[in-house]
Coordinates of N, CA and C in Angstrom, one line a residue:
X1 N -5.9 10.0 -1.9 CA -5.2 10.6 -0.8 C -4.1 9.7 -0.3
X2 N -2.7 10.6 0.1 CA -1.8 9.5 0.9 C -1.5 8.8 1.9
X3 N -1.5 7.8 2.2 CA -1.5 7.2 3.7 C -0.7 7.7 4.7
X4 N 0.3 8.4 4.3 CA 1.8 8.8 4.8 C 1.1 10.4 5.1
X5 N 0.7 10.6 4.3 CA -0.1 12.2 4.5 C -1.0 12.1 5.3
X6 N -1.7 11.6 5.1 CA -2.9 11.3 6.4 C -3.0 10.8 7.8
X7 N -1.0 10.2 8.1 CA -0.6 9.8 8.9 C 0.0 10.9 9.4
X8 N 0.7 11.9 8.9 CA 1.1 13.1 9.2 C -0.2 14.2 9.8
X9 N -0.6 14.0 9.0 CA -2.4 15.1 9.2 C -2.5 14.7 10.4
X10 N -2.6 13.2 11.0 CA -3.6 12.9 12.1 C -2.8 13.4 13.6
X11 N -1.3 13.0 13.0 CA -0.2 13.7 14.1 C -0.4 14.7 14.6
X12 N -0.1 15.9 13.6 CA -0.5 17.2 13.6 C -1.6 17.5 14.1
X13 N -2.9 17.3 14.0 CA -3.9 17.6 14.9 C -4.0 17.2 16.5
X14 N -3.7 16.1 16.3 CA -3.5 15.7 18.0 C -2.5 17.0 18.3
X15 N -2.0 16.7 18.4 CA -0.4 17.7 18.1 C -0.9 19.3 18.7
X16 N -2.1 20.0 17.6 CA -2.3 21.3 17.9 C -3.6 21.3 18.9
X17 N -4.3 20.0 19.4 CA -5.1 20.6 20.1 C -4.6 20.3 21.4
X18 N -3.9 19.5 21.5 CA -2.7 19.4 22.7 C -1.9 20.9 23.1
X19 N -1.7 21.2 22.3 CA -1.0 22.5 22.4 C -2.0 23.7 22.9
X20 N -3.4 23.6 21.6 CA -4.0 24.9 22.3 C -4.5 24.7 24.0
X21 N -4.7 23.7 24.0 CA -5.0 23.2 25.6 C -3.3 23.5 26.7
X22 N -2.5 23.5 26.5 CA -1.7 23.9 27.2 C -1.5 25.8 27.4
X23 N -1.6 26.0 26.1 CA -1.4 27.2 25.9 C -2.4 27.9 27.0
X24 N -4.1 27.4 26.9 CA -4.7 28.0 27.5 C -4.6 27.9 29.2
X25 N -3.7 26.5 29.7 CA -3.5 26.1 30.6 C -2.2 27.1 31.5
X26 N -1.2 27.4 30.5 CA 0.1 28.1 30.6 C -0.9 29.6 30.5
X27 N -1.2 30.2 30.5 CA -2.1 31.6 30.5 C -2.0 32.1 31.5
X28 N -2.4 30.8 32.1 CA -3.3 30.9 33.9 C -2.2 30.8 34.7
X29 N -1.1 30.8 34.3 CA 0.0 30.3 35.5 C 0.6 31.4 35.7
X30 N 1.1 31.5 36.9 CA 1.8 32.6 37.5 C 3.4 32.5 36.9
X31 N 4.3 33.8 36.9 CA 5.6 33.3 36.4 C 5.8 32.3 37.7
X32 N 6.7 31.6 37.1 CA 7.2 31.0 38.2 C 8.1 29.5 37.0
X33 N 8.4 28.0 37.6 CA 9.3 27.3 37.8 C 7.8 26.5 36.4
X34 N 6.7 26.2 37.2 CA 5.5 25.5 36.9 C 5.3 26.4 35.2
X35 N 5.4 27.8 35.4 CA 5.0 27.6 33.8 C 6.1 27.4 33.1
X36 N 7.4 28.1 33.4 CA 8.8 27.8 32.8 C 8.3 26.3 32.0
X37 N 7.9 25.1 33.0 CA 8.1 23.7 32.2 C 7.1 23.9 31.2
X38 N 5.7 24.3 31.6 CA 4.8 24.5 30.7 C 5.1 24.8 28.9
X39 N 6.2 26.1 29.5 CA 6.3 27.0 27.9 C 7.4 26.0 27.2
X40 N 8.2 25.5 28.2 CA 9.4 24.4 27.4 C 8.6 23.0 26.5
X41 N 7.4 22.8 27.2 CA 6.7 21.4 26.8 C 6.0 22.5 25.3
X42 N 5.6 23.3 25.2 CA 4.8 24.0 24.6 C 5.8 24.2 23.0
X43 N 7.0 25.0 23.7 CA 8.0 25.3 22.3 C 8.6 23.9 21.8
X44 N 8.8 22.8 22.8 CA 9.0 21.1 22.0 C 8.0 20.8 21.2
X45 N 6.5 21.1 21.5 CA 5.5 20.1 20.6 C 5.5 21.2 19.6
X46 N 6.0 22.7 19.5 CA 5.7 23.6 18.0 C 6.7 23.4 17.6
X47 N 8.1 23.2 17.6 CA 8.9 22.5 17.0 C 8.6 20.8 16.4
X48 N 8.0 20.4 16.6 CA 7.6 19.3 16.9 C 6.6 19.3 15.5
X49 N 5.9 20.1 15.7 CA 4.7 20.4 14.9 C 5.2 21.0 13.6
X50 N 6.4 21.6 13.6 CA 7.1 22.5 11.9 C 7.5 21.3 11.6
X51 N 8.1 20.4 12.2 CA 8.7 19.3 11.7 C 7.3 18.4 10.3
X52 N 6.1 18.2 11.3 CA 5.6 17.4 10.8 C 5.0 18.3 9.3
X53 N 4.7 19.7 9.9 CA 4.8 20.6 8.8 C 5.5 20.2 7.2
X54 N 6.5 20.4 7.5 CA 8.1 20.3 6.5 C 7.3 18.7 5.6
X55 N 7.2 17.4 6.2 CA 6.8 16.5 6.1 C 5.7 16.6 5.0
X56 N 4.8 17.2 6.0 CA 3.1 16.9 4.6 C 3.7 17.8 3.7
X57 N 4.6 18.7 4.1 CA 4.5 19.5 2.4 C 5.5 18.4 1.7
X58 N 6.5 18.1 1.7 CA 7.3 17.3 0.9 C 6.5 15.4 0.2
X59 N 5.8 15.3 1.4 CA 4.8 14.4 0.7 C 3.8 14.7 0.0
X60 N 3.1 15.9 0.1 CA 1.8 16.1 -0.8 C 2.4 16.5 -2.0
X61 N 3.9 17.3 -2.4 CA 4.1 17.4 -3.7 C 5.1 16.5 -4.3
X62 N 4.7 15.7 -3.8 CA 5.4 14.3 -4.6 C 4.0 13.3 -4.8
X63 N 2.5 13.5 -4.9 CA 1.5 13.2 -5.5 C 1.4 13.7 -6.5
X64 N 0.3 13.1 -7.2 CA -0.4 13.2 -8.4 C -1.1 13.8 -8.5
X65 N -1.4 15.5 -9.7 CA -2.0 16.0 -9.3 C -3.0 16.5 -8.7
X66 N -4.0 15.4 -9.1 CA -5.4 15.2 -8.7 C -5.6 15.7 -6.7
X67 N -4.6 14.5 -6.7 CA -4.5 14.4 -4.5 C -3.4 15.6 -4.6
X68 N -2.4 16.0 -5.0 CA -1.7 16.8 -4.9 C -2.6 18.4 -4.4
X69 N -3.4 18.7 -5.3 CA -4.2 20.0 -4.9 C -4.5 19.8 -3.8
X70 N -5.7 18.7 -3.5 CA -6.1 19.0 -2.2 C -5.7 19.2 -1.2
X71 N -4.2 18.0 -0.8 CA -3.0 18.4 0.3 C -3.0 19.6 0.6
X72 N -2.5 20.0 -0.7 CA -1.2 21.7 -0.3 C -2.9 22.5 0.0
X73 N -3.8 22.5 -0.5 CA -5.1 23.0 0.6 C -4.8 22.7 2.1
X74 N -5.1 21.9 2.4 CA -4.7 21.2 4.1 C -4.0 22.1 4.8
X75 N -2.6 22.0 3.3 CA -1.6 22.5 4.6 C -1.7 24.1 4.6
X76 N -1.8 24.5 3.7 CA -2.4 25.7 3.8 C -2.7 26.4 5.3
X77 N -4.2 25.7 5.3 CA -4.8 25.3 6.9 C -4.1 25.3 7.9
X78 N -3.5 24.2 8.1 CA -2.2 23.7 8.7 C -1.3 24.4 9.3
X79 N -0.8 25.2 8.1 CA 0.3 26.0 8.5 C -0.5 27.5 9.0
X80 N -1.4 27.8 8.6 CA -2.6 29.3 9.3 C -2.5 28.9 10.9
X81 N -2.7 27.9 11.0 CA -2.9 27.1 12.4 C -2.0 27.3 13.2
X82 N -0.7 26.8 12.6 CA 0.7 26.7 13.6 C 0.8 27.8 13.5
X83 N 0.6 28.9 12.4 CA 1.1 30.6 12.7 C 0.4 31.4 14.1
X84 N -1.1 31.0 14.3 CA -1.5 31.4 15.4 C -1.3 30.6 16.3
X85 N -0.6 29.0 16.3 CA -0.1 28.5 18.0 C 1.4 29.6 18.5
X86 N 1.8 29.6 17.3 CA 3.4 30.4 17.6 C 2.8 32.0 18.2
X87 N 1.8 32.4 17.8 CA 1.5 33.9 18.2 C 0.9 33.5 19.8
X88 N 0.1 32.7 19.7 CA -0.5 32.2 21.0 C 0.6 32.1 22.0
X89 N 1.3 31.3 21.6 CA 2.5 30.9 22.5 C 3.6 32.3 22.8
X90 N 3.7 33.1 21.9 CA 4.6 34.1 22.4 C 3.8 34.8 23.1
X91 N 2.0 35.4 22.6 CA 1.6 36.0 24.3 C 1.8 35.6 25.1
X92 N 1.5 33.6 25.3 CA 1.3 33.7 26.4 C 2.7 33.6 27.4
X93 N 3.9 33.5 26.5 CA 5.4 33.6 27.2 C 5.7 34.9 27.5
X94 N 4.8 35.9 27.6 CA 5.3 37.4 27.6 C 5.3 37.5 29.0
X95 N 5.9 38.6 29.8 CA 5.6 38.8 31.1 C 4.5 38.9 31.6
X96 N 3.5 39.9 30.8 CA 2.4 40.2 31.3 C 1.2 39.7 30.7
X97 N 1.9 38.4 30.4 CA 0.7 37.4 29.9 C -0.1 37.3 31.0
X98 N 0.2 37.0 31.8 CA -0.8 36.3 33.6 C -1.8 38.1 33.3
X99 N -1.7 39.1 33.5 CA -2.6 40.2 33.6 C -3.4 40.2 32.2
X100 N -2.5 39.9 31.4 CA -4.0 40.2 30.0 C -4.8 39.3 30.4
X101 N -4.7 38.1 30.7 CA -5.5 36.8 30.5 C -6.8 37.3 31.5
X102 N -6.3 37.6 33.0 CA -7.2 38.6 33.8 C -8.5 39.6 33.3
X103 N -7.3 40.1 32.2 CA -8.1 41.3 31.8 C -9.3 40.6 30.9
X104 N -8.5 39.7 29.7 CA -10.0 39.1 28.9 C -10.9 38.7 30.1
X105 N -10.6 37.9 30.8 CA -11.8 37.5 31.6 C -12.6 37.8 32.3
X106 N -12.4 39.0 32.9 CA -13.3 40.1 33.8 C -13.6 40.4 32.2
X107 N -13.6 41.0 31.3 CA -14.1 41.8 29.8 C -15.4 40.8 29.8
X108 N -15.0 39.4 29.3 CA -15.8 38.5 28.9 C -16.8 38.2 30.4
X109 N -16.4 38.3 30.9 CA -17.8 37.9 32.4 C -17.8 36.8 32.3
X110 N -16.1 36.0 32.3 CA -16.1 34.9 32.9 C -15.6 34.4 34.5
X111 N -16.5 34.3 35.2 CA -16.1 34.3 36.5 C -15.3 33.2 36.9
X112 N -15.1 31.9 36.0 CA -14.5 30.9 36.5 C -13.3 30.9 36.0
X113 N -11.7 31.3 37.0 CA -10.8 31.4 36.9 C -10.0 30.5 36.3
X114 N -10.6 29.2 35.7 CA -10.0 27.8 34.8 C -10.8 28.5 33.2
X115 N -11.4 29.1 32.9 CA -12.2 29.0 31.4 C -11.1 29.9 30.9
X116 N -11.6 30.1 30.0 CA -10.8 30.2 28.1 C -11.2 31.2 27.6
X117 N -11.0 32.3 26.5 CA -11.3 33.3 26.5 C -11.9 32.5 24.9
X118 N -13.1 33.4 24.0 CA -13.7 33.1 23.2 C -12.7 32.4 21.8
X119 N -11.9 33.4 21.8 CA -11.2 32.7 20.5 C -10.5 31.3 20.9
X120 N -9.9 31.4 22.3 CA -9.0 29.8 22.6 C -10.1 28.9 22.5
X121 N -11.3 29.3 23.1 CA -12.1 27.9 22.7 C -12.8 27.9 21.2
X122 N -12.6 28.9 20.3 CA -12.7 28.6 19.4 C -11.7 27.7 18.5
X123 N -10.6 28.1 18.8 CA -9.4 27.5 18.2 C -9.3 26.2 18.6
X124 N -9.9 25.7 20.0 CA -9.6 24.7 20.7 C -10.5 23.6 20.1
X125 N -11.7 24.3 19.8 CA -13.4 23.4 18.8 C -12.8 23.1 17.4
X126 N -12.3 23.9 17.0 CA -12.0 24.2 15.4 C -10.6 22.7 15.0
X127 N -9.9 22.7 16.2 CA -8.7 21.8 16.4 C -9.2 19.9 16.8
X128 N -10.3 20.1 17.7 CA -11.3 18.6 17.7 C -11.8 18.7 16.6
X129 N -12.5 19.4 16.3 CA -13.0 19.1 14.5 C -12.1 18.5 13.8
X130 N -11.2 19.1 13.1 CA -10.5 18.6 12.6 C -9.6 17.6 12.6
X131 N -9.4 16.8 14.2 CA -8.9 16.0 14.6 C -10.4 14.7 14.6
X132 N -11.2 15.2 14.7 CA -12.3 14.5 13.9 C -12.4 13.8 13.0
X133 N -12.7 14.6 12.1 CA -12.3 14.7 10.5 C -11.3 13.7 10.2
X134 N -10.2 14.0 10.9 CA -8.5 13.1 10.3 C -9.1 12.0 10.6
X135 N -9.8 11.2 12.0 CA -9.8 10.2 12.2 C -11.1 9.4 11.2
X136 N -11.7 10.4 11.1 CA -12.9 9.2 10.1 C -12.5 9.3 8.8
X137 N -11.3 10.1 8.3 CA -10.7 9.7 7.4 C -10.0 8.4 7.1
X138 N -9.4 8.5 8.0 CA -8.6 7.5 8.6 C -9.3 5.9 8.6
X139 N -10.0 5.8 9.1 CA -11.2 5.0 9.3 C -11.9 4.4 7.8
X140 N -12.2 5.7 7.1 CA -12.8 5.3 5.5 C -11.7 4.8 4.9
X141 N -10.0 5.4 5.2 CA -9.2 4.5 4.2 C -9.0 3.3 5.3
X142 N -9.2 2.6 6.1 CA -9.0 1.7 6.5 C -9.9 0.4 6.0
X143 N -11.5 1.1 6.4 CA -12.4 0.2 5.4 C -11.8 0.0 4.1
X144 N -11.8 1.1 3.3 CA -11.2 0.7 2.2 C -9.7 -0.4 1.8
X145 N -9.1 -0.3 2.7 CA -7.9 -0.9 2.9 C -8.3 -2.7 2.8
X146 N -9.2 -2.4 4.0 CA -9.6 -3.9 4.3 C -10.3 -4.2 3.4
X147 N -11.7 -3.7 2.6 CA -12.2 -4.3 1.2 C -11.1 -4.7 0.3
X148 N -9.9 -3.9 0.1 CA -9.2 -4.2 -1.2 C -8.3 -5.3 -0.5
X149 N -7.7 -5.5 0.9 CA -7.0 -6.7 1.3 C -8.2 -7.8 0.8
X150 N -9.3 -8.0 1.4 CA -10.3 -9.3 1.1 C -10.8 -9.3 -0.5
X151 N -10.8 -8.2 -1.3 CA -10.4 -9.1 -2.6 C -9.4 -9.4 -3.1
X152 N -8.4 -8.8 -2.9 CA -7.0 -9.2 -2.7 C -6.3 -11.1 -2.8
X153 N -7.4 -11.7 -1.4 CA -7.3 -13.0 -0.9 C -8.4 -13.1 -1.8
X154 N -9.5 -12.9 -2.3 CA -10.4 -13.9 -2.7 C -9.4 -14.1 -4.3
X155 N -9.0 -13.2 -5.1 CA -8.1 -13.1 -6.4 C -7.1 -14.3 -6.0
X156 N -6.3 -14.1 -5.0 CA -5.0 -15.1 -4.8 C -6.1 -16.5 -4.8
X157 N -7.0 -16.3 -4.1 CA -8.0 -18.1 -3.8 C -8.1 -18.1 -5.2
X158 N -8.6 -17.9 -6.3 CA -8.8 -17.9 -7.7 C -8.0 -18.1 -8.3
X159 N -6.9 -17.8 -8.0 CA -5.7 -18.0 -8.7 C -4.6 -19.5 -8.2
X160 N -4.8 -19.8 -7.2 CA -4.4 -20.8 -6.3 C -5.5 -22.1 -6.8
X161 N -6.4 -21.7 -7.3 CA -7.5 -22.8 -8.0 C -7.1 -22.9 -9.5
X162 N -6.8 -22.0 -10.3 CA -6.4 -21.7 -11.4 C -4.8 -22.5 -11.4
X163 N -4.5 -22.3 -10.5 CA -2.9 -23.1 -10.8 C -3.0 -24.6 -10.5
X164 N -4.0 -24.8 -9.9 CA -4.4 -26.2 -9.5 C -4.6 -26.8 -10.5
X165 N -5.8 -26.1 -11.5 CA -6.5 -27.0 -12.6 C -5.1 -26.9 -13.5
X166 N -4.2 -25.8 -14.2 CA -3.4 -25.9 -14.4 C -2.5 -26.7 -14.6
X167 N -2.2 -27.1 -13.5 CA -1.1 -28.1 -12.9 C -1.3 -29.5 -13.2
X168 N -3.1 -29.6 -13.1 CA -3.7 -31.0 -13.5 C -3.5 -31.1 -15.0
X169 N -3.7 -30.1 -15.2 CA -4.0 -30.2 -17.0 C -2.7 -30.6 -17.4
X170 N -1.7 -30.0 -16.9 CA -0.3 -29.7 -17.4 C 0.3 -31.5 -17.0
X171 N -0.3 -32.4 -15.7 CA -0.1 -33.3 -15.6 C -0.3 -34.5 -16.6
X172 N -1.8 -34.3 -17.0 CA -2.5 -35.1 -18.0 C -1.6 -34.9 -19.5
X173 N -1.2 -33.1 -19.7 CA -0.6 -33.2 -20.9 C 0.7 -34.3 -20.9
X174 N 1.3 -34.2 -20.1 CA 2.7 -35.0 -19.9 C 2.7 -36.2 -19.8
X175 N 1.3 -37.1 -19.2 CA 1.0 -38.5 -19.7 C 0.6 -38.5 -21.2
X176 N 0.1 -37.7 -21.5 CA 0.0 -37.9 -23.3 C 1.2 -37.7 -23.4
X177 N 1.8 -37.0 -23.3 CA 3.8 -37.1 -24.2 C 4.2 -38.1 -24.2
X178 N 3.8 -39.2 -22.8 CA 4.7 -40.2 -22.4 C 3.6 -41.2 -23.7
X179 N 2.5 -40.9 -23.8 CA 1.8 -41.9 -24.4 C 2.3 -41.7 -25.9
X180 N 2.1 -40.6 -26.4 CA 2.7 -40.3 -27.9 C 3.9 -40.9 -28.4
X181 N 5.0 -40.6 -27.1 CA 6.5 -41.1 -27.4 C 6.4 -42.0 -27.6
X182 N 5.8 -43.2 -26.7 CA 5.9 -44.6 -26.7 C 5.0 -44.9 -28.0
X183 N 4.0 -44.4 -28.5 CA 3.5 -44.5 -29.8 C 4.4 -44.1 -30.8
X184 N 4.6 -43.5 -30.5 CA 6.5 -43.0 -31.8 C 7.5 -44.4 -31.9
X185 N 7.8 -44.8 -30.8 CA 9.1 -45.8 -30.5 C 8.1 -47.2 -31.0
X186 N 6.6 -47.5 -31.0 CA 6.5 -48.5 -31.4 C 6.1 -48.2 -33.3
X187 N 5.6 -47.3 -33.3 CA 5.6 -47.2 -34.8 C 7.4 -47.2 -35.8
X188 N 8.2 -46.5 -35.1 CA 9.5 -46.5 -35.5 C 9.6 -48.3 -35.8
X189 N 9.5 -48.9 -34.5 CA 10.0 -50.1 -34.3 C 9.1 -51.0 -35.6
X190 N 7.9 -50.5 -35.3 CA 6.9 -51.6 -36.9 C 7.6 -51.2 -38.1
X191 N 8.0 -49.7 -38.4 CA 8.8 -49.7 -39.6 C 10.0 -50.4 -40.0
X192 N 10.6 -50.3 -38.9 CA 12.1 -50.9 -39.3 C 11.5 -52.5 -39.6
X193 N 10.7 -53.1 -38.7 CA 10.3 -54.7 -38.9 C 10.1 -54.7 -40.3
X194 N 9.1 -53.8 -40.9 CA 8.4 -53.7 -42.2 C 9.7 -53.8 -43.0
X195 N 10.5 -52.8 -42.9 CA 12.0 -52.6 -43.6 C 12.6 -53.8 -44.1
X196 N 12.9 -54.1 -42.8 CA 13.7 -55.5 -43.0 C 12.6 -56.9 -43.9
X197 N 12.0 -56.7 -43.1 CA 10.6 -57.6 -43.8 C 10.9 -57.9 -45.3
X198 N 10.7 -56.4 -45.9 CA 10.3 -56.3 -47.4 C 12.0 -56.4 -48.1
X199 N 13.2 -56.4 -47.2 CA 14.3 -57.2 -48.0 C 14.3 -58.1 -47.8
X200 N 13.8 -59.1 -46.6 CA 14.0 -60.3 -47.0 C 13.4 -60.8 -47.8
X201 N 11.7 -60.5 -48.2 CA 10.7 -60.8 -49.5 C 11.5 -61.0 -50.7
X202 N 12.2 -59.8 -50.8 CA 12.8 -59.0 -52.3 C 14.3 -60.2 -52.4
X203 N 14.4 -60.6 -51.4 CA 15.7 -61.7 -51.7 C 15.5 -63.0 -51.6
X204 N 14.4 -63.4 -51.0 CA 14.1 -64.8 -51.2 C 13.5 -64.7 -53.0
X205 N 12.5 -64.1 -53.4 CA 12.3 -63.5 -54.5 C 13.1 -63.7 -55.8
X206 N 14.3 -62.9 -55.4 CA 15.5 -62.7 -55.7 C 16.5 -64.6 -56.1
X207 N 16.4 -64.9 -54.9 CA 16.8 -66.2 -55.0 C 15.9 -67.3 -55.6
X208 N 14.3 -67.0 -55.8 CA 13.6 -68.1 -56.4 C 13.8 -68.0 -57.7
X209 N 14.0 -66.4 -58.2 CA 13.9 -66.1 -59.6 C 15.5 -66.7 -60.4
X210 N 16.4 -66.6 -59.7 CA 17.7 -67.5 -60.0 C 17.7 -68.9 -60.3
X211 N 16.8 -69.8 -59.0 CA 17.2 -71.1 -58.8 C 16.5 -71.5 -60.1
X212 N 15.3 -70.2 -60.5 CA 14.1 -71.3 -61.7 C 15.1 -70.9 -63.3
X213 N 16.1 -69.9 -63.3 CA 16.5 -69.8 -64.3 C 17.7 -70.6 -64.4
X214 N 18.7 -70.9 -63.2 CA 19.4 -72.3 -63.1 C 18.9 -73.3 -63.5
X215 N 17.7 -73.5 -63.3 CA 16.8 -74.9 -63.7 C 16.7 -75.3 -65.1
X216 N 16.5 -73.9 -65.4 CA 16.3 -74.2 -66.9 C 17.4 -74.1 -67.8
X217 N 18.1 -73.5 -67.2 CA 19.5 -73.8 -68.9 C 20.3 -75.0 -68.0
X218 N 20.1 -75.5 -66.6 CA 20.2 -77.1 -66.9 C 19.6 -78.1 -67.7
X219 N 18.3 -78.0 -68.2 CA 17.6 -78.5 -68.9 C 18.0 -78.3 -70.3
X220 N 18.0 -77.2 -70.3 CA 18.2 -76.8 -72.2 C 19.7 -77.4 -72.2
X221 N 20.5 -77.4 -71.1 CA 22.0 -77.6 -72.1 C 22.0 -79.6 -71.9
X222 N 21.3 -80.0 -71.1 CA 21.2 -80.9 -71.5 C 20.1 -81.9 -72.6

């Protein structure tokens, strides 16, 4: 599921049970100045609410299709929802909203001039539920959130150890380089000695094998 979707869902429900609660509140009001504000607060948060509408749909179909189905379910819901706040809200903006409201309630044998007629508190139960719901959603991707931040850090701690040993190793290799090279520079250096070495052999050599053949045809020619 998406965070951004779920962040839109949780809006939205606040959103409509705020509303069915006004609605049921604006019912009761006489025309006058007091509901005028009511119905203006009422058509801002359902404008308010298409908006957020427009939203979860353009983010649930840019999921995968797995999460993708379930969303456009939601909104489905969602949008059933806002169709009956907009119906809600135009009874209760009608002139003779204040007498039907009367009328359900003498019907229903509710004597207390503040209660709700069966379906608003239906709508109004149905709207905490699901504002429920959003939040222990909400909640399970947060745990989740947090499990995957703390292995997250324990991976980086393993890896922050891993670069460590790394780094040691990589140190130690580079004192062997230095040890190799210098084993290179002294072997080079014993060759060239050897080099030179084995010409000077080859020419003293060279010079003994002359002086003894000088020797001798001084001898012979004398």
């Amino acid at each position: 599921m998406s965070d951004v979707f779920e962040g839109y869902e949780r809006q939205y429900c606040e959103l409509s049970t705020n509303l069915t609660r006004k609605c049921n509140s604006a019912s009761l009001l006489s025309q006058g100045d007091e509901k005028k504000g009511k119905l203006g607060e009422i058509k801002s948060g359902i404008d308010e609410a298409d908006v957020l509408i427009r939203k979860m749909d353009l983010e649930a179909r840019s999921l995968q299709p797995s999460a993708k189905a379930a969303c456009l379910a939601k909104l489905r819901e969602y949008k059933s929802d806002l169709n009956q706040l907009k119906k809600e809200f135009k009874r209760v903006s009608s002139p003779d909203a204040n007498q039907t409201s009367r009328e359900e309630l003498m019907e229903s044998g509710l004597a207390d001039p503040h209660s709700v007629s069966a379906d608003q508190r239906e709508r109004l139960t149905m709207s905490v539920e699901r504002l429920d719901r959003s939040s222990d959603r909400i909640r399970e991707s947060r745990r989740t959130m947090l499990e995957t931040e703390e292995l997250g850090v324990n991976i980086l701690q393993d890896l922050g150890q891993q670069r460590q040993t790394l780094l040691h190793a990589h140190s130690k290799l580079h004192g062997v380089d230095e040890a190799i090279d210098k084993s290179k520079k002294v072997l080079t250096a014993m060759s060239r000695r050897m080099t030179r070495n084995k010409w000077i052999v080859t020419a003293v050599i060279v010079a003994l094998i002359l002086a003894i053949i000088l020797i001798i045809s001084f001898k012979l020619s004398h």
